[in-house]
GROMACS .gro file of C-alpha atoms in nm:
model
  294
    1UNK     CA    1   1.828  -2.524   0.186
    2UNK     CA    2   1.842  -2.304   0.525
    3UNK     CA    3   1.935  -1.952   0.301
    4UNK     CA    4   1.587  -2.121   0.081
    5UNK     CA    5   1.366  -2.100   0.312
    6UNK     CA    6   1.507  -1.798   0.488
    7UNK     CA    7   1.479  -1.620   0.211
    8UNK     CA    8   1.119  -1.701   0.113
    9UNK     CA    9   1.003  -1.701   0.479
   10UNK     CA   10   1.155  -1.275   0.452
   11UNK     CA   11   0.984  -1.277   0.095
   12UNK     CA   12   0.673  -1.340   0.209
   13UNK     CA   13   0.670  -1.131   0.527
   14UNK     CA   14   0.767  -0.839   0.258
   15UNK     CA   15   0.499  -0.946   0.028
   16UNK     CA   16   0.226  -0.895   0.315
   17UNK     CA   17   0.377  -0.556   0.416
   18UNK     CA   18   0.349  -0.475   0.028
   19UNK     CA   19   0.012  -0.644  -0.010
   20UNK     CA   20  -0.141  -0.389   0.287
   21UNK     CA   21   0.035  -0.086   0.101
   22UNK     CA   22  -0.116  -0.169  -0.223
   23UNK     CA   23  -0.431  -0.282  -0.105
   24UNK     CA   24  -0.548   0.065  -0.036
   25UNK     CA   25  -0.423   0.186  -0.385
   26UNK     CA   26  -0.647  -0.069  -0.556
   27UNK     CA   27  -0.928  -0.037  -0.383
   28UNK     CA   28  -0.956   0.334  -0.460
   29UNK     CA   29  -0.893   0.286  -0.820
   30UNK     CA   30  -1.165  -0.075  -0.824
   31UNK     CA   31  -1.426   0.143  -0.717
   32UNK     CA   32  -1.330   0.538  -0.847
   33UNK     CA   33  -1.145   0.424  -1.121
   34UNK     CA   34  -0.893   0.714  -0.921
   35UNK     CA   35  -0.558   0.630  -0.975
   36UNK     CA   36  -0.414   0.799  -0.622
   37UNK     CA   37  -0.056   0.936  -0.714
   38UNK     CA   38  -0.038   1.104  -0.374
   39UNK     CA   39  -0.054   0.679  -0.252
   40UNK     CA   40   0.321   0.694  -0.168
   41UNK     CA   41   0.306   1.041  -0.010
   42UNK     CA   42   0.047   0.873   0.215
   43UNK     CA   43   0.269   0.599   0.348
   44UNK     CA   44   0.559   0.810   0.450
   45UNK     CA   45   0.325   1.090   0.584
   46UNK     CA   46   0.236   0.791   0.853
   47UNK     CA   47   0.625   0.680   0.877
   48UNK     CA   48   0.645   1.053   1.007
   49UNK     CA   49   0.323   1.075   1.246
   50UNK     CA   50   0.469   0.695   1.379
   51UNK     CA   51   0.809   0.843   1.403
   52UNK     CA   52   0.672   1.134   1.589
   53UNK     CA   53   0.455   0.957   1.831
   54UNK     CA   54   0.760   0.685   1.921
   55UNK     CA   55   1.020   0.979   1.935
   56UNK     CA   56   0.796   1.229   2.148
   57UNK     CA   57   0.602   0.989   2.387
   58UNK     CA   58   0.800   0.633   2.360
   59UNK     CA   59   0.465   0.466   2.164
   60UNK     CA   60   0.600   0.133   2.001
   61UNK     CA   61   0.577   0.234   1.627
   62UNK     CA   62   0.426  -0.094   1.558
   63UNK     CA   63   0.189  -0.034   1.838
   64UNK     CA   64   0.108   0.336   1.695
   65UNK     CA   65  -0.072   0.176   1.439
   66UNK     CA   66  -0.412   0.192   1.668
   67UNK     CA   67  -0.362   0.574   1.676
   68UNK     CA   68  -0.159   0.664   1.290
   69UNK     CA   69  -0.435   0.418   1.090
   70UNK     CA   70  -0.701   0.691   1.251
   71UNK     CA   71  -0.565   0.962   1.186
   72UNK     CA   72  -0.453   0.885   0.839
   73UNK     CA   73  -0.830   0.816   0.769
   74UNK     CA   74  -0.903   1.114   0.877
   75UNK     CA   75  -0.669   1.307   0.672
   76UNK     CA   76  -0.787   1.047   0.381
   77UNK     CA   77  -1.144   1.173   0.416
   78UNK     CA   78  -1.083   1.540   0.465
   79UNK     CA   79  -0.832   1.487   0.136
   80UNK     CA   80  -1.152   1.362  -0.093
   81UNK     CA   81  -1.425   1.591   0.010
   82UNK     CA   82  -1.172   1.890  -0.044
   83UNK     CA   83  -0.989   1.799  -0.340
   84UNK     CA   84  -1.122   1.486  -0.506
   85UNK     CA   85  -1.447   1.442  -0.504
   86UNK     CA   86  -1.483   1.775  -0.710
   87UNK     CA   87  -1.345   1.622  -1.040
   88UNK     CA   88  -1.367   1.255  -0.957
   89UNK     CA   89  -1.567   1.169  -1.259
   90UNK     CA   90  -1.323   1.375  -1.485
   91UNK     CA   91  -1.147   1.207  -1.743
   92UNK     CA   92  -0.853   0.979  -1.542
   93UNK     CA   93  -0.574   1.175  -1.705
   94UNK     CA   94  -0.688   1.469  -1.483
   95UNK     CA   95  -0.725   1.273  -1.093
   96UNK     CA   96  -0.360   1.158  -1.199
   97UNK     CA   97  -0.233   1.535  -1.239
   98UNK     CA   98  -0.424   1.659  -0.927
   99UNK     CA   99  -0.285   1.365  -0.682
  100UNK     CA  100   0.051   1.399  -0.852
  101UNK     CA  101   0.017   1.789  -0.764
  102UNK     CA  102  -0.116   1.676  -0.409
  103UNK     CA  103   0.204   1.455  -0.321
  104UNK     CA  104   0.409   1.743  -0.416
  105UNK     CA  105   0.204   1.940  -0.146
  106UNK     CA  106   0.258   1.632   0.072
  107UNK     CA  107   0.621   1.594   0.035
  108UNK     CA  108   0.655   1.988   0.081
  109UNK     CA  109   0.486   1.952   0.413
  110UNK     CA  110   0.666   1.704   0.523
  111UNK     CA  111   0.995   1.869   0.477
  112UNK     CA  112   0.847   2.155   0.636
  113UNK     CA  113   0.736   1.966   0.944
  114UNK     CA  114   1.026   1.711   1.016
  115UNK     CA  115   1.287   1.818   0.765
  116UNK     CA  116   1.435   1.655   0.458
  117UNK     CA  117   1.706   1.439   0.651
  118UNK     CA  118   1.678   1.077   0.639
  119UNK     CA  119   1.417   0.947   0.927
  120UNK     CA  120   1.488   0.605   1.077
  121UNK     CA  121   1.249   0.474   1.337
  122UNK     CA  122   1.461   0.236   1.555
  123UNK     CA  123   1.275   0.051   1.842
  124UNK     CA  124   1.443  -0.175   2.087
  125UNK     CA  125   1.423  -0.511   1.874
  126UNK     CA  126   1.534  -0.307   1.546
  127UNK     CA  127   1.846  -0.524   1.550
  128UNK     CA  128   1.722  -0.848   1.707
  129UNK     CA  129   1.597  -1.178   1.535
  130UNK     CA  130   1.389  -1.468   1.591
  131UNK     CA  131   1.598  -1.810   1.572
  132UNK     CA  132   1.397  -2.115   1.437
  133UNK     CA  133   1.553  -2.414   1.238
  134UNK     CA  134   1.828  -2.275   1.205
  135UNK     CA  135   1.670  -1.944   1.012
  136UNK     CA  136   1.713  -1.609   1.138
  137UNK     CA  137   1.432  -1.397   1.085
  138UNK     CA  138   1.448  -1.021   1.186
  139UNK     CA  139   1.178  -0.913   1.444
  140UNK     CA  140   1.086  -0.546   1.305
  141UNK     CA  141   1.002  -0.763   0.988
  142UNK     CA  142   0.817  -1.045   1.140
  143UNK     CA  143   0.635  -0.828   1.348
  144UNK     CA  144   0.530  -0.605   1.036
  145UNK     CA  145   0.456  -0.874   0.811
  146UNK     CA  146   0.206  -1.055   1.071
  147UNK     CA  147   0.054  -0.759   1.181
  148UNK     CA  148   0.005  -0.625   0.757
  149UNK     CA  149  -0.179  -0.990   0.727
  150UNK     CA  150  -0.368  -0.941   1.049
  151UNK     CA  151  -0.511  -0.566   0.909
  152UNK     CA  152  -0.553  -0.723   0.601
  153UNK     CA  153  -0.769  -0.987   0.693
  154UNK     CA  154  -0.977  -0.712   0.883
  155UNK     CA  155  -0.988  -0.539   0.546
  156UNK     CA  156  -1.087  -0.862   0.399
  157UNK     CA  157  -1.346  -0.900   0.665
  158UNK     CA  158  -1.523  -0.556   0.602
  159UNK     CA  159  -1.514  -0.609   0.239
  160UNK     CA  160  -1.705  -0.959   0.234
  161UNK     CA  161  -1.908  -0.984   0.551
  162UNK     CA  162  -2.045  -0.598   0.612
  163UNK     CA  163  -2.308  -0.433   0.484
  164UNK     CA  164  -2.049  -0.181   0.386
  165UNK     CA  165  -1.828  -0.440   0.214
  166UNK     CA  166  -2.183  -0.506  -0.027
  167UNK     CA  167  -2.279  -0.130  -0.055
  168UNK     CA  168  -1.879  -0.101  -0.197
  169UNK     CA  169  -1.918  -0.363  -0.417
  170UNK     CA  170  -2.248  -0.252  -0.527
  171UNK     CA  171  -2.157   0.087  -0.589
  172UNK     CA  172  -1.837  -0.004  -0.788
  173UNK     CA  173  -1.992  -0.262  -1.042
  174UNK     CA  174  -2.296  -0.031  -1.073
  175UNK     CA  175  -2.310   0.303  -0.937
  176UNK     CA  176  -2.653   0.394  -1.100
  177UNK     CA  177  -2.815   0.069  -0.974
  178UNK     CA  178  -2.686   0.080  -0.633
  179UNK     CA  179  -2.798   0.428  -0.592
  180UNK     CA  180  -3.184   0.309  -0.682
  181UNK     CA  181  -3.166   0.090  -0.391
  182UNK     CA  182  -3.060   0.347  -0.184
  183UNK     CA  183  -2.658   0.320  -0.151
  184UNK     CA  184  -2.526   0.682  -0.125
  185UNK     CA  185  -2.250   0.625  -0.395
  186UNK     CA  186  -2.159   0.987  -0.284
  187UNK     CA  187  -2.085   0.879   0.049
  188UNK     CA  188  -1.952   0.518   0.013
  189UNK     CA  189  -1.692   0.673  -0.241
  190UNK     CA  190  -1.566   0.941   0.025
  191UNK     CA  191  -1.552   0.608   0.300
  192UNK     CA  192  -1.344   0.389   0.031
  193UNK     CA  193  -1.082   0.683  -0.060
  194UNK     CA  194  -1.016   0.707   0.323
  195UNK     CA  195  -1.019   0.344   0.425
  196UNK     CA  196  -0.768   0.308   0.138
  197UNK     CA  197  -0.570   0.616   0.247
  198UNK     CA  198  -0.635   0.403   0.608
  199UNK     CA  199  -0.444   0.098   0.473
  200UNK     CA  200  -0.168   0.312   0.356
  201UNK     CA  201  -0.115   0.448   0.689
  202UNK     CA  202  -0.075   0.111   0.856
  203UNK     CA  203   0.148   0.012   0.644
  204UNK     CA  204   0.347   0.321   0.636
  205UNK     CA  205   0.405   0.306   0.997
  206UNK     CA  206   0.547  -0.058   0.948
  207UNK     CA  207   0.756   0.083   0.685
  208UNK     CA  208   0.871   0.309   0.870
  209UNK     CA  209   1.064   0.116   1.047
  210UNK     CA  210   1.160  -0.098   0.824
  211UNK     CA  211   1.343   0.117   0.610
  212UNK     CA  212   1.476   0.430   0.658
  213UNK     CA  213   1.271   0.742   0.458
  214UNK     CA  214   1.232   1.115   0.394
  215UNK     CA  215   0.972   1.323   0.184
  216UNK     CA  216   1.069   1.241  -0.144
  217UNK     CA  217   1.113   0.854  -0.086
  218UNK     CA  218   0.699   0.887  -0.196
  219UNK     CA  219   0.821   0.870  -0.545
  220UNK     CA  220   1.004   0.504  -0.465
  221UNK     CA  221   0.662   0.349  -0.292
  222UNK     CA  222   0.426   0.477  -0.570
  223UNK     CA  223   0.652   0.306  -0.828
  224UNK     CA  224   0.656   0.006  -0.611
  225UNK     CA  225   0.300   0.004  -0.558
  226UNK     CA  226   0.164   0.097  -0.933
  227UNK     CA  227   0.373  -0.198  -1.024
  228UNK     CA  228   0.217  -0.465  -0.790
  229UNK     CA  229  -0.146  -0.340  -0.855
  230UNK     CA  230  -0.060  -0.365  -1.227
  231UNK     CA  231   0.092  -0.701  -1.198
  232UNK     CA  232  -0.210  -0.827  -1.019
  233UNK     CA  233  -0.467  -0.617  -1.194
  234UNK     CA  234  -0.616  -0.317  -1.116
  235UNK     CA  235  -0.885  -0.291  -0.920
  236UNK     CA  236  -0.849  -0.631  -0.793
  237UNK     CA  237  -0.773  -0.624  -0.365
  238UNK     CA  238  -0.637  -1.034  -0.440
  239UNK     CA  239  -0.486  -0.923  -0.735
  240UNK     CA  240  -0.269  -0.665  -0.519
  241UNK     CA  241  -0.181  -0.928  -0.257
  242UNK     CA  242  -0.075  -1.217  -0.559
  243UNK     CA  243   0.103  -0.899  -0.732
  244UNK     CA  244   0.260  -0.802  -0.313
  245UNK     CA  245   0.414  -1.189  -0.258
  246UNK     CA  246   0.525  -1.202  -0.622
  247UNK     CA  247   0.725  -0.877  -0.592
  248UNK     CA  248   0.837  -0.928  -0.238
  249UNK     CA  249   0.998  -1.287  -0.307
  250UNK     CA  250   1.158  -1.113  -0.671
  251UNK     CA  251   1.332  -0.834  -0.429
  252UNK     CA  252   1.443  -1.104  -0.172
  253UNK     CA  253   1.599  -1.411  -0.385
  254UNK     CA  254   1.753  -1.106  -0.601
  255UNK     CA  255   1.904  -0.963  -0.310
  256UNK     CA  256   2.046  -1.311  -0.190
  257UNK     CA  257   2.119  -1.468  -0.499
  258UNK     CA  258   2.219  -1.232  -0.744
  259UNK     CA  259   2.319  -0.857  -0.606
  260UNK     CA  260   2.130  -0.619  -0.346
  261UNK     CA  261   2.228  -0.356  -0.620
  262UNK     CA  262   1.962  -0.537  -0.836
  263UNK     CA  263   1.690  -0.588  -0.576
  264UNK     CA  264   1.459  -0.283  -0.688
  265UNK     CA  265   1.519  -0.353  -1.074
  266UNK     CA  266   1.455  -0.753  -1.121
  267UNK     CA  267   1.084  -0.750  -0.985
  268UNK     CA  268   1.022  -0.455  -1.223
  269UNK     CA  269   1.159  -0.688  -1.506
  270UNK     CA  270   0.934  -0.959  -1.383
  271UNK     CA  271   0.640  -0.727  -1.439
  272UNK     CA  272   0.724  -0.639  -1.734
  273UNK     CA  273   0.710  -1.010  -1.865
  274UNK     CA  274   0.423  -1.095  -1.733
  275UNK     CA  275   0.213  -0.794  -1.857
  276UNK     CA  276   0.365  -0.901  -2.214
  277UNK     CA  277   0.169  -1.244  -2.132
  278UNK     CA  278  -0.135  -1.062  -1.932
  279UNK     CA  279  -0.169  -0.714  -2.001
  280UNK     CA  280  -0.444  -0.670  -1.750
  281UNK     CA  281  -0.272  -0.801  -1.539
  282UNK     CA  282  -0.235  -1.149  -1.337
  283UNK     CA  283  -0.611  -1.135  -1.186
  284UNK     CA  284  -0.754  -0.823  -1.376
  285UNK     CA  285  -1.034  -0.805  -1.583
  286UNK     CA  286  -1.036  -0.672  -1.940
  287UNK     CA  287  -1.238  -0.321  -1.960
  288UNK     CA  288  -1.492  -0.305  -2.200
  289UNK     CA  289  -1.317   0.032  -2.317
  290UNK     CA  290  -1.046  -0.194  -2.370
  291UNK     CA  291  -1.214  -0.460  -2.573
  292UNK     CA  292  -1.379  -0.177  -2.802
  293UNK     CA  293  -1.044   0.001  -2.875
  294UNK     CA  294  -0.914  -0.333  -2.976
   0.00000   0.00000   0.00000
C-alpha cells in the first residue's frame, strides 16, 4: 500500500509539471489552430536560461521562474510577430514545417551558447526528500509539481476571470465576431502565442532540474507533449491537464511496477487505445472539417 500511494502521490506531481508544459501547447493551437513544433525547443531553451542564472549568480532554479517565465514571453512574442504571424492563417501543414524549422534554429543555438553536453541543474535539496507516512517524496519534485499547479491556477485565473481571458475566448470561437466588437484578434493572437511560450518556460525551468537535458532532448518533450494534448483533446487547456495526470501516473506505476526501461513507451500505448475509443481525444471536440470529411 505505502509503494501505492507513493507512487501516485510522484504521478501526480509529474502530471502537474506535464499539465503546465502542455498547457501552453494547447492553448496556442485552441485559439491559432498553430500546432507549435518549436514547443519542446521552448522548454529546454528555459532549462538553459534557469541553468544559467543558478550557475552564474546562485538564483534557486525554482525561484528563477519570476525572472525565465519573463523572458521566455518575451522571446515568445518577438518569435510570432517575426516568424508566425506572417503565415498563421496558412494551411496547418505549413506552421508545422516553419516551427519544426524554428526548433532546429533553437536547438542550434543552444548548442552554440551552452554546448551539446548533458546540462543538469542540481540545487542543494536535489537529493533530499520529504518523509510523510512512511512515503518518501523527493523535494525537487514536490517543489515543481506544487509550484506547476500554483502557475497553473494563475493561468486558469487569467483565462476565466480577465477581460483578457473573454477577449481569448472570444477571438478563438469567433474571430470575425469578436473583431466587430472591437477585440484586436491581431493582437490577442500575438499575447496567446507568448503566454503559451510563457507556460513553457516555467515549466522548463522545473524540468530542468528535474531531469537532466541538452539541445536535442526538444525532440523527447514535443513527443511527450503532442501526446498529452492529443489524449485530452486539442485545444482543450482541461483536456491537457486530464491528458498531463493520465500520462504522468502511466510513466510512474510503469516505472515501479513493470520496468523503468518501459516508462516512456506504456503511456504512449495508453494513448493509443484511447484515441481508438475517442479519436478527438478524451475532452476534445469534433471539428466540423472533421464531421464533413466523414
Amino acid at each position: 500500500m505505502t509503494q501505492l500511494l507513493q507512487t501516485l502521490a510522484l504521478g501526480l506531481l509529474l502530471g502537474g509539471v506535464y499539465a503546465l508544459a502542455a498547457s501552453g501547447l494547447t492553448l496556442i493551437f485552441g485559439v491559432m489552430k498553430v500546432i507549435n513544433i518549436a514547443h519542446g525547443a521552448f522548454v529546454v531553451l528555459a532549462g538553459f536560461i534557469t541553468f544559467s542564472l543558478w550557475d552564474a549568480y546562485g538564483i534557486d532554479p525554482l525561484l528563477a521562474i519570476v525572472i525565465t517565465t519573463p523572458i521566455v514571453f518575451a522571446l515568445g512574442w518577438v518569435t510570432y510577430k517575426v516568424v508566425v504571424s506572417p503565415i498563421r492563417t496558412a494551411p496547418m501543414s505549413s506552421t508545422v514545417l516553419l516551427t519544426f524549422g524554428l526548433a532546429l534554429v533553437l536547438e542550434g543555438a543552444m548548442g552554440e551558447i551552452w554546448g551539446n553536453n548533458s546540462t543538469a541543474i542540481r540545487p542543494s535539496y536535489a537529493d533530499e526528500s520529504f518523509t510523510f507516512a512512511g512515503l518518501f517524496l523527493p523535494k525537487a519534485q514536490v517543489y515543481g509539481g506544487l509550484i506547476a499547479v500554483l502557475v497553473l491556477v494563475l493561468l486558469w485565473l487569467v483565462l476565466t476571470k480577465s477581460w483578457l481571458g473573454r477577449a481569448i475566448r472570444a477571438a478563438a470561437s469567433n474571430p470575425s465576431s469578436a473583431e466587430l466588437v472591437g477585440i484586436k484578434v491581431a493582437a490577442v493572437a500575438a499575447l496567446v502565442f507568448a503566454l503559451g511560450i510563457a507556460a513553457a518556460g516555467a515549466a522548463g525551468a522545473i524540468t530542468g532540474v528535474l531531469y537532466p537535458f541538452v539541445p536535442g532532448s526538444h525532440y523527447q518533450w514535443i513527443a511527450r507533449l503532442l501526446a498529452i494534448v492529443v489524449l485530452g483533446g486539442l485545444g482543450s487547456l482541461n483536456g491537457a491537464v486530464l491528458g498531463a495526470v493520465l500520462f504522468g501516473l502511466a510513466e510512474t506505476f510503469t516505472a515501479a511496477y513493470w520496468s523503468p526501461s518501459w516508462a516512456t513507451a506504456v503511456p504512449y500505448a495508453v494513448v493509443f487505445a484511447v484515441l481508438l475509443v475517442r479519436p478527438h481525444g478524451l475532452m476534445g471536440t469534433r471539428l466540423r472539417e472533421d464531421a464533413v470529411a466523414t
